[in-house]
Amino acid sequence: MTTHPVCEEDGSCGATKDPGPSTMPPARHASGAEGKTVLEMSGIAKIFGERTVLNDVSLTVRGQDKVVLIGRSGCGKSTLLRLAAELLIPSSGTVRRAEDAAFVFQDARLVPWLRIWQNVTFGCHASASERRERTREALRSVGLPGRENDWPAHLSGGQQQRVALARALVRHPRLLLLDEPFGALDALTRADMQDLLLELQQRHHYAMLLVTHDIEEAIILGDTVLTLRDGHITDRIDCTGVQHDSLMHLELRELLKHTLQ
């Protein structure tokens, strides 16, 4: 795996070490949880029939890491995310993951005949009063206060995706796994949701592992960007602290374009 230099605002570049991908825990946990591993995947391979989708992939996520997987269609990034979520079983290798993890899909996947509060707490094992309080708190967090009794059909696509985020937050996850969660949204709504996701991550202190095919989104949302090609992680790029439209942002965008060609 290649580790790339980080370019400063003046255009100078310095070599970075390769500590490997990493992760972290939620805000409500005691300080010191920041270094705890919430996801460790070692020597992962996944074979469908005669096709090897992933081969000898390893990554670690700790604390409040924001790790983004990016690659062309068919490179195995969504398969890797589903293995991390334990929605798939690896052909070989091991997955160790914090139990309190949540998954956000590309589409909201709301149940149309359930009200919003029922969708948010679907599968949540808690008392009725605690579910109600968690629902109110989660919907406030995503900017939808007072919408508990609405039907999914009454919400826009962006609002439905906010409910999907609330459904994840209500579980108080230490690890949030996201599979192109904003891919179906228009550009303006997508930008709003990216800002919301970063705000929520700062507030709730969970780690993120997110899949995207969009270079801009990868730089905006990730502190670490991993590129996948032919079933392997080929590059690790540090995007920590990159300001939008800065020289560093432009350098990283060109670097990712080149890497993904």
XYZ file of C-alpha atoms in Angstrom:
261
model
C 0.000 0.000 0.000
C 1.337 3.407 -0.944
C 1.427 6.296 1.529
C 1.410 9.712 -0.096
C 2.996 12.950 1.055
C 0.804 15.680 2.465
C 1.108 19.013 0.680
C 1.114 22.207 2.729
C -0.664 25.426 1.755
C 2.577 26.824 0.300
C 2.832 23.848 -2.021
C 5.652 22.102 -0.140
C 5.214 18.414 0.576
C 6.533 16.280 3.378
C 6.553 12.530 3.723
C 3.990 10.920 5.988
C 4.379 7.776 8.002
C 2.147 4.826 7.273
C 0.392 4.019 10.526
C -2.341 2.218 8.586
C -6.032 3.012 8.669
C -7.527 3.630 12.097
C -10.732 4.249 14.207
C -12.379 5.433 17.493
C -15.317 5.448 20.082
C -18.285 7.708 20.905
C -18.447 10.978 22.821
C -20.542 9.674 25.617
C -17.767 7.222 26.533
C -15.001 8.102 28.926
C -11.993 9.981 27.656
C -9.236 7.585 26.655
C -11.646 5.683 24.408
C -10.247 7.678 21.509
C -7.472 5.136 20.985
C -9.632 2.029 21.309
C -10.028 -0.154 18.255
C -13.639 -0.379 17.086
C -12.937 -2.309 13.880
C -10.083 -4.596 12.902
C -10.088 -6.546 9.643
C -7.125 -8.844 8.986
C -6.260 -10.736 5.807
C -9.780 -10.445 4.423
C -10.654 -12.242 1.201
C -14.101 -12.561 -0.371
C -14.870 -14.836 -3.291
C -18.188 -15.004 -5.141
C -18.232 -18.104 -7.324
C -15.021 -17.931 -9.350
C -14.534 -14.184 -8.840
C -12.229 -12.869 -6.134
C -13.656 -9.513 -5.048
C -11.269 -8.854 -2.142
C -7.855 -10.354 -1.498
C -5.744 -10.016 1.668
C -7.268 -6.716 2.840
C -6.474 -5.413 6.317
C -7.582 -2.216 8.031
C -8.064 -0.850 11.517
C -10.410 1.874 12.737
C -9.988 3.481 16.149
C -11.635 6.087 18.320
C -13.169 8.907 16.334
C -11.442 8.132 13.030
C -13.130 9.197 9.812
C -12.052 6.671 7.186
C -13.346 6.799 3.606
C -13.130 3.967 1.068
C -13.090 5.127 -2.544
C -12.691 3.294 -5.830
C -14.259 2.556 -9.163
C -17.450 0.518 -9.465
C -16.786 -3.154 -8.828
C -13.555 -2.615 -6.860
C -15.018 -4.258 -3.737
C -15.581 -1.237 -1.491
C -19.240 -1.980 -0.689
C -18.403 -5.648 -0.168
C -15.696 -4.636 2.306
C -18.163 -2.411 4.172
C -20.712 -5.227 4.393
C -18.031 -7.533 5.736
C -17.228 -4.890 8.359
C -20.926 -4.773 9.259
C -20.998 -8.586 9.424
C -23.703 -8.634 6.764
C -21.393 -10.928 4.781
C -19.005 -13.661 5.914
C -15.411 -13.471 4.629
C -14.016 -16.334 2.582
C -10.886 -16.011 4.713
C -9.520 -13.606 7.300
C -10.987 -12.199 10.504
C -13.272 -9.305 11.446
C -13.345 -7.910 14.985
C -15.823 -5.111 15.532
C -17.402 -3.188 18.369
C -20.887 -4.516 19.064
C -22.441 -1.055 19.155
C -22.183 -0.318 15.430
C -24.827 1.025 13.031
C -25.207 0.897 9.239
C -26.588 3.595 6.914
C -27.506 2.518 3.386
C -27.569 4.577 0.195
C -31.362 4.723 0.314
C -33.170 5.452 3.553
C -34.986 2.083 3.616
C -37.841 3.384 5.740
C -40.848 1.134 6.264
C -43.716 3.065 4.594
C -46.466 1.803 6.900
C -44.600 2.768 10.078
C -44.520 6.310 11.448
C -41.190 8.100 11.750
C -40.711 7.287 15.435
C -41.393 3.620 14.713
C -38.824 3.629 11.895
C -36.236 5.334 14.089
C -36.595 2.807 16.925
C -37.140 -0.257 14.719
C -35.171 -3.098 16.296
C -34.071 -0.940 19.239
C -34.219 -2.975 22.445
C -35.149 -0.454 25.115
C -38.148 0.442 27.242
C -41.002 2.393 25.646
C -40.141 5.575 27.547
C -36.455 5.302 26.638
C -37.322 4.705 22.969
C -39.490 7.842 22.957
C -36.727 9.938 24.518
C -34.073 8.538 22.183
C -36.315 9.253 19.194
C -36.881 12.879 20.210
C -33.158 13.343 20.835
C -32.135 11.724 17.537
C -34.653 13.675 15.447
C -33.548 16.924 17.084
C -29.957 16.005 16.247
C -30.735 15.630 12.540
C -32.913 18.757 12.336
C -36.341 17.102 12.332
C -37.842 17.975 15.732
C -41.528 17.244 16.149
C -41.780 14.914 13.134
C -42.172 11.721 15.161
C -45.725 10.998 13.981
C -45.249 11.799 10.286
C -45.331 9.112 7.606
C -42.231 8.498 5.434
C -44.186 9.495 2.308
C -44.599 13.015 3.729
C -40.817 13.585 3.793
C -38.452 14.628 1.015
C -35.534 12.411 0.014
C -33.135 14.459 2.116
C -35.456 14.324 5.126
C -35.808 10.559 4.768
C -32.031 10.215 4.790
C -31.959 12.338 7.963
C -34.352 9.812 9.502
C -31.977 7.027 8.441
C -29.184 8.840 10.297
C -31.452 9.265 13.329
C -32.185 5.525 13.238
C -28.431 4.904 13.440
C -27.847 7.489 16.189
C -30.616 6.136 18.407
C -28.405 3.079 18.981
C -25.586 5.268 20.343
C -23.011 3.651 18.038
C -19.260 3.694 18.534
C -18.867 2.883 14.840
C -21.007 4.223 11.989
C -20.774 2.377 8.661
C -22.129 4.282 5.645
C -22.536 2.969 2.095
C -22.763 5.990 -0.250
C -25.490 7.455 1.996
C -25.949 10.644 -0.043
C -25.493 9.240 -3.542
C -29.163 9.591 -4.494
C -29.513 13.216 -3.314
C -29.275 16.417 -5.345
C -26.073 18.453 -5.027
C -27.392 21.053 -2.554
C -29.061 18.500 -0.289
C -25.953 16.338 -0.492
C -23.763 19.227 0.713
C -26.162 19.891 3.611
C -26.076 16.226 4.613
C -22.271 16.131 4.490
C -22.148 19.116 6.853
C -24.708 17.451 9.131
C -22.752 14.194 9.233
C -19.561 15.984 10.277
C -21.458 17.988 12.910
C -23.019 14.818 14.331
C -19.659 13.048 14.402
C -18.133 15.900 16.402
C -21.082 15.879 18.796
C -21.420 12.121 19.318
C -17.768 11.087 18.900
C -18.285 7.888 16.902
C -15.877 6.503 14.339
C -16.925 6.463 10.682
C -16.142 4.105 7.827
C -17.787 5.472 4.695
C -17.895 4.270 1.084
C -18.124 6.741 -1.789
C -17.168 7.031 -5.447
C -17.053 10.835 -5.215
C -13.591 12.405 -4.803
C -14.899 15.678 -3.321
C -16.984 13.818 -0.765
C -14.005 11.671 0.210
C -11.839 14.732 0.931
C -14.628 16.564 2.795
C -15.668 13.665 5.034
C -12.467 11.701 5.540
C -9.377 12.250 7.631
C -8.013 9.122 5.967
C -8.915 8.086 2.410
C -8.206 4.514 1.303
C -8.279 3.731 -2.413
C -9.325 0.277 -3.576
C -8.378 -1.355 -6.846
C -8.759 -4.959 -7.985
C -9.671 -6.102 -4.491
C -6.706 -4.458 -2.740
C -6.185 -1.284 -0.717
C -3.580 0.440 -2.879
C -3.137 3.868 -1.270
C -3.642 5.645 2.035
C -4.036 9.422 1.803
C -4.106 11.768 4.801
C -6.792 14.477 4.462
C -6.745 15.713 8.057
C -7.613 19.393 8.417
C -7.945 20.101 4.695
C -9.948 23.283 4.042
C -12.364 23.347 1.121
C -10.913 24.989 -2.012
C -7.510 25.416 -0.355
C -4.324 24.593 -2.248
C -4.066 21.376 -0.260
C -7.638 20.460 -1.250
C -6.835 20.969 -4.931
C -3.612 18.956 -4.610
C -5.434 16.065 -2.944
C -8.201 16.118 -5.538
C -5.651 15.801 -8.355
C -3.786 13.103 -6.442
C -6.956 11.052 -5.990
C -7.917 11.497 -9.638
C -4.498 10.208 -10.663
C -4.630 7.341 -8.170
C -8.051 6.175 -9.358
C -7.246 6.274 -13.079
